[in-house]
mmCIF file of C-alpha atoms in Angstrom:
data_model
loop_
_atom_site.group_PDB
_atom_site.id
_atom_site.type_symbol
_atom_site.label_atom_id
_atom_site.label_comp_id
_atom_site.label_asym_id
_atom_site.label_seq_id
_atom_site.Cartn_x
_atom_site.Cartn_y
_atom_site.Cartn_z
ATOM 1 C CA UNK U 1 0.387 -6.884 -31.460
ATOM 2 C CA UNK U 2 2.112 -3.815 -30.021
ATOM 3 C CA UNK U 3 4.842 -4.161 -27.411
ATOM 4 C CA UNK U 4 4.542 -2.098 -24.219
ATOM 5 C CA UNK U 5 7.326 -1.760 -21.665
ATOM 6 C CA UNK U 6 6.321 -1.391 -18.028
ATOM 7 C CA UNK U 7 8.960 -0.140 -15.582
ATOM 8 C CA UNK U 8 7.748 -0.563 -12.025
ATOM 9 C CA UNK U 9 7.858 -2.577 -8.826
ATOM 10 C CA UNK U 10 6.717 -6.110 -8.109
ATOM 11 C CA UNK U 11 3.559 -6.620 -6.013
ATOM 12 C CA UNK U 12 3.489 -10.129 -4.586
ATOM 13 C CA UNK U 13 -0.311 -10.016 -4.206
ATOM 14 C CA UNK U 14 -0.730 -9.387 -7.942
ATOM 15 C CA UNK U 15 -3.119 -6.517 -7.228
ATOM 16 C CA UNK U 16 -0.788 -3.838 -8.551
ATOM 17 C CA UNK U 17 2.745 -3.497 -9.861
ATOM 18 C CA UNK U 18 4.269 -5.348 -12.774
ATOM 19 C CA UNK U 19 1.964 -8.337 -12.305
ATOM 20 C CA UNK U 20 -1.171 -6.222 -12.759
ATOM 21 C CA UNK U 21 0.401 -4.338 -15.674
ATOM 22 C CA UNK U 22 1.101 -7.546 -17.557
ATOM 23 C CA UNK U 23 -2.410 -8.822 -16.868
ATOM 24 C CA UNK U 24 -4.094 -5.617 -18.100
ATOM 25 C CA UNK U 25 -1.895 -5.209 -21.177
ATOM 26 C CA UNK U 26 -2.443 -8.811 -22.204
ATOM 27 C CA UNK U 27 -6.204 -8.576 -21.622
ATOM 28 C CA UNK U 28 -6.426 -5.627 -24.009
ATOM 29 C CA UNK U 29 -4.406 -7.246 -26.763
ATOM 30 C CA UNK U 30 -0.949 -5.821 -26.106
ATOM 31 C CA UNK U 31 2.324 -7.611 -25.474
ATOM 32 C CA UNK U 32 3.895 -6.697 -22.128
ATOM 33 C CA UNK U 33 7.616 -6.600 -21.417
ATOM 34 C CA UNK U 34 8.994 -5.390 -18.115
ATOM 35 C CA UNK U 35 11.822 -3.941 -16.063
ATOM 36 C CA UNK U 36 11.425 -4.353 -12.299
ATOM 37 C CA UNK U 37 12.606 -1.495 -10.073
ATOM 38 C CA UNK U 38 11.702 -2.794 -6.604
ATOM 39 C CA UNK U 39 10.577 -6.032 -5.029
ATOM 40 C CA UNK U 40 8.005 -5.702 -2.274
ATOM 41 C CA UNK U 41 7.280 -8.080 0.561
ATOM 42 C CA UNK U 42 3.548 -7.664 0.992
ATOM 43 C CA UNK U 43 0.188 -9.319 1.403
ATOM 44 C CA UNK U 44 -3.397 -8.110 1.586
ATOM 45 C CA UNK U 45 -2.647 -6.309 4.866
ATOM 46 C CA UNK U 46 0.086 -4.128 3.389
ATOM 47 C CA UNK U 47 3.730 -3.755 2.455
ATOM 48 C CA UNK U 48 6.146 -5.226 4.983
ATOM 49 C CA UNK U 49 9.477 -4.546 3.288
ATOM 50 C CA UNK U 50 11.176 -3.352 0.098
ATOM 51 C CA UNK U 51 14.202 -4.406 -1.867
ATOM 52 C CA UNK U 52 15.135 -1.724 -4.384
ATOM 53 C CA UNK U 53 17.069 -3.301 -7.225
ATOM 54 C CA UNK U 54 20.457 -1.732 -7.976
ATOM 55 C CA UNK U 55 20.234 0.955 -10.643
ATOM 56 C CA UNK U 56 22.590 -0.908 -12.993
ATOM 57 C CA UNK U 57 20.275 -3.930 -12.915
ATOM 58 C CA UNK U 58 17.289 -1.733 -13.769
ATOM 59 C CA UNK U 59 19.325 -0.129 -16.558
ATOM 60 C CA UNK U 60 20.321 -3.526 -17.910
ATOM 61 C CA UNK U 61 16.707 -4.704 -18.028
ATOM 62 C CA UNK U 62 15.546 -1.578 -19.864
ATOM 63 C CA UNK U 63 18.360 -1.620 -22.413
ATOM 64 C CA UNK U 64 18.021 -5.334 -23.114
ATOM 65 C CA UNK U 65 14.325 -4.924 -23.914
ATOM 66 C CA UNK U 66 14.527 -1.667 -25.862
ATOM 67 C CA UNK U 67 17.509 -2.735 -27.985
ATOM 68 C CA UNK U 68 15.797 -5.952 -29.018
ATOM 69 C CA UNK U 69 12.025 -5.308 -28.994
ATOM 70 C CA UNK U 70 11.843 -1.523 -29.461
ATOM 71 C CA UNK U 71 8.588 -0.754 -27.618
ATOM 72 C CA UNK U 72 7.202 2.623 -28.633
ATOM 73 C CA UNK U 73 5.042 2.921 -25.493
ATOM 74 C CA UNK U 74 6.451 2.912 -21.965
ATOM 75 C CA UNK U 75 4.465 2.874 -18.751
ATOM 76 C CA UNK U 76 6.326 3.833 -15.552
ATOM 77 C CA UNK U 77 5.257 3.147 -11.976
ATOM 78 C CA UNK U 78 7.307 2.720 -8.814
ATOM 79 C CA UNK U 79 10.553 4.688 -8.614
ATOM 80 C CA UNK U 80 12.025 4.845 -5.121
ATOM 81 C CA UNK U 81 15.624 5.980 -5.587
ATOM 82 C CA UNK U 82 17.365 8.824 -7.406
ATOM 83 C CA UNK U 83 19.779 6.325 -8.937
ATOM 84 C CA UNK U 84 16.941 4.355 -10.513
ATOM 85 C CA UNK U 85 15.329 7.560 -11.697
ATOM 86 C CA UNK U 86 18.582 8.601 -13.371
ATOM 87 C CA UNK U 87 18.886 5.434 -15.458
ATOM 88 C CA UNK U 88 15.212 5.609 -16.476
ATOM 89 C CA UNK U 89 15.534 9.237 -17.574
ATOM 90 C CA UNK U 90 18.732 8.396 -19.447
ATOM 91 C CA UNK U 91 17.045 5.561 -21.328
ATOM 92 C CA UNK U 92 13.934 7.581 -22.184
ATOM 93 C CA UNK U 93 16.038 10.496 -23.416
ATOM 94 C CA UNK U 94 18.196 8.190 -25.518
ATOM 95 C CA UNK U 95 15.543 5.980 -27.089
ATOM 96 C CA UNK U 96 12.641 8.476 -27.150
ATOM 97 C CA UNK U 97 9.580 6.172 -27.129
ATOM 98 C CA UNK U 98 6.511 7.686 -28.739
ATOM 99 C CA UNK U 99 4.326 7.499 -25.599
ATOM 100 C CA UNK U 100 5.463 7.693 -21.960
ATOM 101 C CA UNK U 101 2.783 7.186 -19.293
ATOM 102 C CA UNK U 102 3.758 7.826 -15.686
ATOM 103 C CA UNK U 103 1.645 6.567 -12.792
ATOM 104 C CA UNK U 104 3.514 7.760 -9.658
ATOM 105 C CA UNK U 105 3.472 5.493 -6.636
ATOM 106 C CA UNK U 106 3.858 8.138 -3.929
ATOM 107 C CA UNK U 107 1.972 6.468 -1.086
ATOM 108 C CA UNK U 108 0.953 2.922 -0.270
ATOM 109 C CA UNK U 109 -2.692 1.996 0.226
ATOM 110 C CA UNK U 110 -2.222 2.377 3.995
ATOM 111 C CA UNK U 111 -0.860 5.921 3.586
ATOM 112 C CA UNK U 112 2.843 5.184 4.051
ATOM 113 C CA UNK U 113 5.168 7.343 1.936
ATOM 114 C CA UNK U 114 7.060 5.361 -0.703
ATOM 115 C CA UNK U 115 9.194 8.233 -2.053
ATOM 116 C CA UNK U 116 11.539 10.694 -0.399
ATOM 117 C CA UNK U 117 11.216 14.407 -1.060
ATOM 118 C CA UNK U 118 14.483 14.301 -3.010
ATOM 119 C CA UNK U 119 13.148 11.636 -5.386
ATOM 120 C CA UNK U 120 9.929 13.608 -5.888
ATOM 121 C CA UNK U 121 11.844 16.810 -6.624
ATOM 122 C CA UNK U 122 14.033 15.101 -9.219
ATOM 123 C CA UNK U 123 11.021 13.406 -10.802
ATOM 124 C CA UNK U 124 9.350 16.799 -11.066
ATOM 125 C CA UNK U 125 12.289 18.342 -12.899
ATOM 126 C CA UNK U 126 13.726 15.407 -14.857
ATOM 127 C CA UNK U 127 11.012 12.844 -15.596
ATOM 128 C CA UNK U 128 7.783 14.819 -15.919
ATOM 129 C CA UNK U 129 8.944 16.884 -18.930
ATOM 130 C CA UNK U 130 9.463 13.620 -20.849
ATOM 131 C CA UNK U 131 5.962 12.247 -20.146
ATOM 132 C CA UNK U 132 2.997 12.163 -22.516
ATOM 133 C CA UNK U 133 0.609 11.814 -19.581
ATOM 134 C CA UNK U 134 0.840 11.596 -15.793
ATOM 135 C CA UNK U 135 -1.878 9.638 -13.985
ATOM 136 C CA UNK U 136 -2.360 10.690 -10.361
ATOM 137 C CA UNK U 137 -4.425 10.038 -7.322
ATOM 138 C CA UNK U 138 -5.725 13.285 -5.882
ATOM 139 C CA UNK U 139 -3.636 13.014 -2.722
ATOM 140 C CA UNK U 140 -0.452 12.657 -4.782
ATOM 141 C CA UNK U 141 -1.056 15.546 -7.207
ATOM 142 C CA UNK U 142 0.149 18.290 -4.876
ATOM 143 C CA UNK U 143 3.306 16.383 -3.935
ATOM 144 C CA UNK U 144 4.269 15.557 -7.506
ATOM 145 C CA UNK U 145 3.503 18.956 -9.043
ATOM 146 C CA UNK U 146 4.235 21.026 -5.926
ATOM 147 C CA UNK U 147 1.012 22.957 -6.427
ATOM 148 C CA UNK U 148 -2.705 22.829 -5.634
ATOM 149 C CA UNK U 149 -4.010 23.817 -9.068
ATOM 150 C CA UNK U 150 -5.283 20.377 -9.995
ATOM 151 C CA UNK U 151 -8.917 20.451 -8.965
ATOM 152 C CA UNK U 152 -9.884 17.415 -10.999
ATOM 153 C CA UNK U 153 -11.042 14.619 -8.693
ATOM 154 C CA UNK U 154 -13.247 12.552 -10.966
ATOM 155 C CA UNK U 155 -12.145 9.836 -13.300
ATOM 156 C CA UNK U 156 -14.506 11.283 -15.927
ATOM 157 C CA UNK U 157 -13.009 14.773 -15.778
ATOM 158 C CA UNK U 158 -11.056 16.487 -18.496
ATOM 159 C CA UNK U 159 -7.313 16.525 -18.907
ATOM 160 C CA UNK U 160 -5.542 19.346 -17.115
ATOM 161 C CA UNK U 161 -2.082 20.829 -17.507
ATOM 162 C CA UNK U 162 -0.041 22.182 -14.649
ATOM 163 C CA UNK U 163 2.269 25.171 -14.748
ATOM 164 C CA UNK U 164 5.047 23.002 -16.210
ATOM 165 C CA UNK U 165 2.848 22.068 -19.160
ATOM 166 C CA UNK U 166 2.671 18.406 -18.155
ATOM 167 C CA UNK U 167 -0.597 16.790 -19.131
ATOM 168 C CA UNK U 168 -2.185 14.998 -16.216
ATOM 169 C CA UNK U 169 -5.337 13.222 -15.186
ATOM 170 C CA UNK U 170 -6.309 13.061 -11.528
ATOM 171 C CA UNK U 171 -8.247 9.947 -10.590
ATOM 172 C CA UNK U 172 -10.906 9.480 -7.958
ATOM 173 C CA UNK U 173 -9.394 8.896 -4.512
ATOM 174 C CA UNK U 174 -11.714 5.955 -3.829
ATOM 175 C CA UNK U 175 -10.209 3.759 -6.553
ATOM 176 C CA UNK U 176 -9.462 0.338 -5.160
ATOM 177 C CA UNK U 177 -5.965 -1.088 -4.863
ATOM 178 C CA UNK U 178 -4.540 -1.531 -8.357
ATOM 179 C CA UNK U 179 -7.238 0.285 -10.363
ATOM 180 C CA UNK U 180 -5.139 3.404 -10.925
ATOM 181 C CA UNK U 181 -2.436 1.018 -12.078
ATOM 182 C CA UNK U 182 -4.880 -0.757 -14.403
ATOM 183 C CA UNK U 183 -6.132 2.556 -15.803
ATOM 184 C CA UNK U 184 -2.650 3.734 -16.747
ATOM 185 C CA UNK U 185 -1.794 0.341 -18.280
ATOM 186 C CA UNK U 186 -4.994 0.412 -20.315
ATOM 187 C CA UNK U 187 -4.205 3.936 -21.454
ATOM 188 C CA UNK U 188 -0.762 2.766 -22.599
ATOM 189 C CA UNK U 189 -2.338 -0.023 -24.645
ATOM 190 C CA UNK U 190 -4.826 2.250 -26.397
ATOM 191 C CA UNK U 191 -2.139 4.835 -27.154
ATOM 192 C CA UNK U 192 0.052 2.107 -28.633
ATOM 193 C CA UNK U 193 -2.846 1.327 -30.972
ATOM 194 C CA UNK U 194 -2.559 4.851 -32.420
ATOM 195 C CA UNK U 195 -5.617 6.264 -30.670
ATOM 196 C CA UNK U 196 -5.652 9.952 -29.794
ATOM 197 C CA UNK U 197 -5.075 10.822 -26.145
ATOM 198 C CA UNK U 198 -8.735 11.757 -25.724
ATOM 199 C CA UNK U 199 -9.983 8.468 -27.246
ATOM 200 C CA UNK U 200 -7.433 6.424 -25.305
ATOM 201 C CA UNK U 201 -8.565 8.005 -22.035
ATOM 202 C CA UNK U 202 -12.200 7.381 -22.931
ATOM 203 C CA UNK U 203 -11.579 3.703 -23.643
ATOM 204 C CA UNK U 204 -9.377 3.274 -20.569
ATOM 205 C CA UNK U 205 -12.213 4.694 -18.441
ATOM 206 C CA UNK U 206 -14.653 2.258 -19.984
ATOM 207 C CA UNK U 207 -12.294 -0.610 -19.220
ATOM 208 C CA UNK U 208 -11.928 0.509 -15.588
ATOM 209 C CA UNK U 209 -15.707 0.705 -15.183
ATOM 210 C CA UNK U 210 -15.943 -2.959 -16.140
ATOM 211 C CA UNK U 211 -13.351 -3.770 -13.480
ATOM 212 C CA UNK U 212 -15.129 -1.701 -10.822
ATOM 213 C CA UNK U 213 -18.356 -3.508 -11.592
ATOM 214 C CA UNK U 214 -16.879 -6.902 -10.814
ATOM 215 C CA UNK U 215 -13.860 -6.285 -8.610
ATOM 216 C CA UNK U 216 -13.747 -6.051 -4.823
ATOM 217 C CA UNK U 217 -10.756 -5.185 -2.687
ATOM 218 C CA UNK U 218 -8.199 -7.879 -2.191
ATOM 219 C CA UNK U 219 -9.079 -9.722 0.959
ATOM 220 C CA UNK U 220 -7.139 -12.418 2.722
ATOM 221 C CA UNK U 221 -8.091 -13.988 6.028
ATOM 222 C CA UNK U 222 -7.784 -10.713 7.961
ATOM 223 C CA UNK U 223 -11.309 -10.439 9.380
ATOM 224 C CA UNK U 224 -11.534 -14.121 10.237
ATOM 225 C CA UNK U 225 -8.100 -14.054 11.854
ATOM 226 C CA UNK U 226 -8.954 -10.969 13.909
ATOM 227 C CA UNK U 227 -12.121 -12.588 15.252
ATOM 228 C CA UNK U 228 -10.197 -15.772 16.062
ATOM 229 C CA UNK U 229 -7.632 -13.658 17.899
ATOM 230 C CA UNK U 230 -10.335 -11.980 20.023
ATOM 231 C CA UNK U 231 -11.793 -15.389 20.863
ATOM 232 C CA UNK U 232 -8.364 -16.664 21.862
ATOM 233 C CA UNK U 233 -7.777 -13.612 24.059
ATOM 234 C CA UNK U 234 -11.060 -14.202 25.872
ATOM 235 C CA UNK U 235 -10.045 -17.793 26.449
ATOM 236 C CA UNK U 236 -6.443 -17.270 27.580
ATOM 237 C CA UNK U 237 -6.017 -13.703 28.859
ATOM 238 C CA UNK U 238 -5.809 -14.835 32.496
ATOM 239 C CA UNK U 239 -2.675 -16.853 31.886
ATOM 240 C CA UNK U 240 -1.131 -15.583 28.635
ATOM 241 C CA UNK U 241 -0.327 -11.994 27.729
ATOM 242 C CA UNK U 242 2.409 -12.664 25.178
ATOM 243 C CA UNK U 243 1.540 -11.777 21.571
ATOM 244 C CA UNK U 244 3.752 -14.626 20.349
ATOM 245 C CA UNK U 245 1.526 -17.116 22.211
ATOM 246 C CA UNK U 246 -1.564 -15.953 20.317
ATOM 247 C CA UNK U 247 0.303 -15.855 17.013
ATOM 248 C CA UNK U 248 1.339 -19.481 17.565
ATOM 249 C CA UNK U 249 -2.244 -20.422 18.422
ATOM 250 C CA UNK U 250 -3.401 -18.898 15.126
ATOM 251 C CA UNK U 251 -0.456 -20.265 13.120
ATOM 252 C CA UNK U 252 0.710 -16.831 11.925
ATOM 253 C CA UNK U 253 3.704 -14.646 12.667
ATOM 254 C CA UNK U 254 3.454 -12.014 15.432
ATOM 255 C CA UNK U 255 4.166 -9.370 12.806
ATOM 256 C CA UNK U 256 1.260 -10.432 10.621
ATOM 257 C CA UNK U 257 -1.060 -10.582 13.633
ATOM 258 C CA UNK U 258 0.010 -7.036 14.547
ATOM 259 C CA UNK U 259 -0.689 -5.812 11.010
ATOM 260 C CA UNK U 260 -4.157 -7.350 11.004
ATOM 261 C CA UNK U 261 -5.058 -5.992 14.436
ATOM 262 C CA UNK U 262 -3.871 -2.501 13.580
ATOM 263 C CA UNK U 263 -5.617 -2.487 10.211
ATOM 264 C CA UNK U 264 -8.978 -3.546 11.652
ATOM 265 C CA UNK U 265 -8.991 -1.918 15.100
ATOM 266 C CA UNK U 266 -6.173 0.617 15.043
ATOM 267 C CA UNK U 267 -4.712 -1.135 18.097
ATOM 268 C CA UNK U 268 -1.808 -3.474 18.656
ATOM 269 C CA UNK U 269 -2.448 -7.073 19.786
ATOM 270 C CA UNK U 270 -0.663 -6.281 23.060
ATOM 271 C CA UNK U 271 -2.966 -3.351 23.822
ATOM 272 C CA UNK U 272 -6.017 -5.508 23.076
ATOM 273 C CA UNK U 273 -4.794 -8.253 25.397
ATOM 274 C CA UNK U 274 -3.928 -5.796 28.158
ATOM 275 C CA UNK U 275 -7.246 -3.955 27.834
ATOM 276 C CA UNK U 276 -9.179 -7.222 28.073
ATOM 277 C CA UNK U 277 -7.248 -8.209 31.173
ATOM 278 C CA UNK U 278 -7.630 -4.768 32.789
ATOM 279 C CA UNK U 279 -11.390 -4.810 32.266
ATOM 280 C CA UNK U 280 -11.641 -8.231 33.889
ATOM 281 C CA UNK U 281 -9.481 -7.112 36.816
ATOM 282 C CA UNK U 282 -11.559 -3.991 37.413
ATOM 283 C CA UNK U 283 -14.679 -6.142 37.454
ATOM 284 C CA UNK U 284 -13.101 -8.451 40.040
ATOM 285 C CA UNK U 285 -12.109 -5.536 42.235
ATOM 286 C CA UNK U 286 -15.612 -4.086 42.201
ATOM 287 C CA UNK U 287 -17.734 -7.204 42.409
ATOM 288 C CA UNK U 288 -15.800 -9.591 44.696
ATOM 289 C CA UNK U 289 -14.418 -9.553 48.233
ATOM 290 C CA UNK U 290 -11.150 -11.184 47.156
ATOM 291 C CA UNK U 291 -8.014 -9.450 48.339
ATOM 292 C CA UNK U 292 -5.799 -7.713 45.833
ATOM 293 C CA UNK U 293 -3.165 -10.370 46.392
ATOM 294 C CA UNK U 294 -5.681 -13.153 45.725
ATOM 295 C CA UNK U 295 -6.817 -11.476 42.521
ATOM 296 C CA UNK U 296 -3.217 -10.966 41.444
ATOM 297 C CA UNK U 297 -2.348 -14.654 41.824
ATOM 298 C CA UNK U 298 -5.647 -15.778 40.319
ATOM 299 C CA UNK U 299 -4.844 -13.824 37.137
ATOM 300 C CA UNK U 300 -1.309 -15.123 36.833
ATOM 301 C CA UNK U 301 0.688 -12.202 38.238
ATOM 302 C CA UNK U 302 3.864 -13.162 40.080
ATOM 303 C CA UNK U 303 3.260 -10.659 42.870
ATOM 304 C CA UNK U 304 0.826 -8.066 44.146
ATOM 305 C CA UNK U 305 3.338 -5.364 43.204
ATOM 306 C CA UNK U 306 3.439 -6.531 39.590
ATOM 307 C CA UNK U 307 -0.352 -6.595 39.489
ATOM 308 C CA UNK U 308 -0.626 -3.087 40.976
ATOM 309 C CA UNK U 309 1.874 -1.664 38.523
ATOM 310 C CA UNK U 310 0.039 -3.189 35.542
ATOM 311 C CA UNK U 311 -3.378 -2.071 36.772
ATOM 312 C CA UNK U 312 -2.307 1.526 37.426
ATOM 313 C CA UNK U 313 -0.738 1.770 33.975
ATOM 314 C CA UNK U 314 -3.927 0.533 32.323
ATOM 315 C CA UNK U 315 -6.595 2.231 34.448
ATOM 316 C CA UNK U 316 -4.777 5.293 35.788
ATOM 317 C CA UNK U 317 -5.349 4.330 39.450
ATOM 318 C CA UNK U 318 -3.906 1.838 41.896
ATOM 319 C CA UNK U 319 -6.180 -1.160 42.675
ATOM 320 C CA UNK U 320 -6.925 0.104 46.180
ATOM 321 C CA UNK U 321 -7.989 3.527 44.857
ATOM 322 C CA UNK U 322 -10.070 1.941 42.113
ATOM 323 C CA UNK U 323 -11.855 -0.261 44.614
ATOM 324 C CA UNK U 324 -12.774 2.737 46.789
ATOM 325 C CA UNK U 325 -14.592 4.385 43.901
#
């Protein structure tokens, strides 16, 4: 059983990161050892926070494993700081593993950048020349290689080399969360088993196809929670416009509720609440003979002035002007 070292971040959902690497390597008959570079705070909605481990801790993990277990294949993922990059490059240059697979984590699944331009530049000049293969998503290829020459957007396409001579494979942009990660881990396993690069890629593709056939995106309670939130808004919008109130009703944090709402609708919970209230107010103004003051108090506003200010901000007109039209 061949030992494979994965150097990457921790994904608390298990869909990517060191957890997914270990799962893939073990499933294909390898023995996974690891060095963690970053700890993420995340769920199925997305990454909420990072803790980048100090570079000396990353260095200590790598050296402890390599000195004792001597893996000849290394798979690298998340690198977020130049200090961490430096210790990884130092270790690779010193110990010279036979295969080095790099799967850059440039952007999160929601599009957020996970690397600074300085880190990318140093990776380009210091890490890439050491790699046997770089596995990329199409959107990351230009940033990593600083060029647009990689036209390969299919997982079945041939290997290409950029102007620096680095061998790379650009994967289909529609790969689900973690599948690029699983592909590169599978490739590391097959290379450790003394397969040629071409055969290892072929077998890694076949493995990924089996995952695609049975795997769906990670899903938590997002859709159900969002629908429950909309129901709660319809029930309480007259008297409660505080996001924290709805979060408490749903037994989640306001931050998580905001993430879910934005992911599904592109809007914040506050904007959804305010829009619901504004629509109800406009209906009252047009269909009833109640005075503006009566409507204001009926909907929980402390004064007519507060109501008018809110309504104009939402609808672009004062209540009296709206009623005239």
